[in-house]
XYZ file of C-alpha atoms in Angstrom:
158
model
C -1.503 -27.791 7.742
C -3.071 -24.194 7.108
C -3.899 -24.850 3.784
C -5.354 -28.612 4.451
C -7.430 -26.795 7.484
C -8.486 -24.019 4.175
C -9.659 -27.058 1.853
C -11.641 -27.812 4.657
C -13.511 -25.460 5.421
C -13.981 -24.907 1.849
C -15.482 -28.167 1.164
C -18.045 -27.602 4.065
C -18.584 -23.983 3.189
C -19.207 -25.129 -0.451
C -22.003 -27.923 0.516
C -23.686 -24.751 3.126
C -23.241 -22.850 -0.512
C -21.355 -20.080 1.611
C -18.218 -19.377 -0.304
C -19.385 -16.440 -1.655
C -19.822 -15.165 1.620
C -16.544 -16.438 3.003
C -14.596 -15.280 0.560
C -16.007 -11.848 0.187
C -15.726 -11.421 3.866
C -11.989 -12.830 3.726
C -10.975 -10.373 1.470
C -12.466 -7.387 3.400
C -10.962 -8.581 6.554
C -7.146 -9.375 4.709
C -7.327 -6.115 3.521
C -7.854 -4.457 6.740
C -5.192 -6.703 8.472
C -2.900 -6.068 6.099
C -3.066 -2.218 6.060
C -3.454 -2.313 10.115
C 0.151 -4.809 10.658
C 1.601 -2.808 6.973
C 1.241 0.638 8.744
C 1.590 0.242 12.456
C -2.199 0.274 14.130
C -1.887 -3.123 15.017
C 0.950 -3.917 17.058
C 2.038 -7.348 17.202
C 4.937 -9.201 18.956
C 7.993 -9.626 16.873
C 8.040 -13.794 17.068
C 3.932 -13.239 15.869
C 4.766 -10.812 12.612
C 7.875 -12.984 11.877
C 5.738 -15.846 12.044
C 2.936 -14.241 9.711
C 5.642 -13.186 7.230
C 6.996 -16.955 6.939
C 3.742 -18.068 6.579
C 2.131 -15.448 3.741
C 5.591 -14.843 1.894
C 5.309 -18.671 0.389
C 1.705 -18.526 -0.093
C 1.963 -14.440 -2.235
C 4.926 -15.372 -4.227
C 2.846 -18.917 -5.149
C -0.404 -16.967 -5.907
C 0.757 -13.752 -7.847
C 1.910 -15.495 -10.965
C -1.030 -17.772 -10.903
C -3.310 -14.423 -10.864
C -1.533 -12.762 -13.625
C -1.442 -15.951 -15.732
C -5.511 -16.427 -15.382
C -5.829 -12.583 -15.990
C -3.647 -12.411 -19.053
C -5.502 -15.778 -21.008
C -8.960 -13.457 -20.854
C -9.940 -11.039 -24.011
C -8.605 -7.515 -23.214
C -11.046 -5.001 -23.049
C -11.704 -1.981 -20.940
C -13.025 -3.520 -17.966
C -10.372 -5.696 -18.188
C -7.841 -2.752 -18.094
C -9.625 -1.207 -14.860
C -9.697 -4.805 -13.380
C -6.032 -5.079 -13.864
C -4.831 -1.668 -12.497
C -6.864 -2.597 -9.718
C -5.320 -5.689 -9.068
C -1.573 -3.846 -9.371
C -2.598 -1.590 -6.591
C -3.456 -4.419 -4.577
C -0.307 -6.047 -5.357
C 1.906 -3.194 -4.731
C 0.058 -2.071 -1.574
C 0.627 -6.043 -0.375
C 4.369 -5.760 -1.152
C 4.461 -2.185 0.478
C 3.239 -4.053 3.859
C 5.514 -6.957 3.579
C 8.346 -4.149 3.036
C 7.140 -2.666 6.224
C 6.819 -5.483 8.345
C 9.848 -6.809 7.502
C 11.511 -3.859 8.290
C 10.053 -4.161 11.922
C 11.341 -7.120 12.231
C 14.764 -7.578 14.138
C 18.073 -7.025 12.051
C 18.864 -11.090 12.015
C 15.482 -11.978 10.842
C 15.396 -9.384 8.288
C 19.011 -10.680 6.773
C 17.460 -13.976 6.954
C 14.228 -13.401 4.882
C 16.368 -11.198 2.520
C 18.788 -13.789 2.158
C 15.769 -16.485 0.744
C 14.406 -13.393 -1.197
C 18.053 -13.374 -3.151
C 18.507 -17.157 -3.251
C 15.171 -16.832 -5.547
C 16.274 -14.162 -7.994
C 14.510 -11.499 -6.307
C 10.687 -13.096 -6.844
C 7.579 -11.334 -5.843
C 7.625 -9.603 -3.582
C 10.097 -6.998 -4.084
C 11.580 -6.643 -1.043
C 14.692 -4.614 -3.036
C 13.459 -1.398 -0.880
C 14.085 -3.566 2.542
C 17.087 -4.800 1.751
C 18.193 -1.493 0.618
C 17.571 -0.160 4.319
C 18.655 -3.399 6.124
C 22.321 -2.700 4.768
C 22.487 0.728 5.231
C 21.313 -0.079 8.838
C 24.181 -2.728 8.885
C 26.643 -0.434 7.399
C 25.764 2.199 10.060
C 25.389 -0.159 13.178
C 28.917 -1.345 12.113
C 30.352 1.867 11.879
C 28.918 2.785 15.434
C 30.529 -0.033 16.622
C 33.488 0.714 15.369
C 33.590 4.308 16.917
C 32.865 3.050 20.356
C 35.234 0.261 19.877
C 37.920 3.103 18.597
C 37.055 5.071 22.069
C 37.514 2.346 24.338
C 40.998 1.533 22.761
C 41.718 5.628 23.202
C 40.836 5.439 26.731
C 42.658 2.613 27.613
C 45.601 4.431 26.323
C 45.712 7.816 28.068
């Protein structure tokens, strides 16, 4: 529905001959989103950034190889090497946010994003870092648990 709302608005942007515009303004704005959500200045209600991750997570790991296909069928040259350092930063400060976010995100939402991210072979992003800290989280909420559980049974026996 998002993306036939997109084609849209492209097709009327197009005939005003305002994609440039749109698109330039687009990227500005993602960019700022993304850092404000990635880093913490924009706070957001857990069901609203879970809902943002399952909606960009399909559309990034559709679009990255589809960016570094058309980038490596053009002649290298040094532009061309500039262009594409730029466009790793980008990358890796997109999958730095998603890490973030996710981690936000409460422990049963996380396993269940991590748990598509492994049914795929680990795809772009890589979310390795988040799942590294969701099961040391795991492994230290269940050891918690198990200490106050270990308590109570002490008490009840004295």
């Amino acid at each position: 529905m998002v993306v036939s709302d997109l084609s849209w608005a492209f097709q009327i942007l197009t005939k005003m001959e305002m994609v440039r515009d749109f698109v330039v303004t687009w990227v500005d704005t993602s960019e700022k989103l993304v850092k404000a959500i990635g880093y913490g200045t924009v706070i957001l209600p857990t069901v609203k950034r879970l809902q943002m991750v399952q909606l960009w997570l399909p559309f990034i790991r559709e679009t990255k190889p589809l960016v570094d296909s058309a980038g490596s069928n053009q002649e290298e040259d040094k532009e061309e090497g500039v262009r594409c350092k730029i466009d790793g930063e980008i990358w890796q400060a997109l999958e730095s946010s998603f890490v973030s976010i996710i981690l936000a995100l409460p422990s049963s939402d996380q396993a269940e994003i991590l748990t598509e991210w492994l049914s795929k072979n680990g795809v772009y992003p890589d979310l390795t870092e988040a799942f590294e800290v969701w099961c040391f989280r795991s492994k230290v909420a269940k050891r918690r648990l198990g200490l106050l559980g270990g308590e109570e049974d002490g008490k009840d026996m004295a």
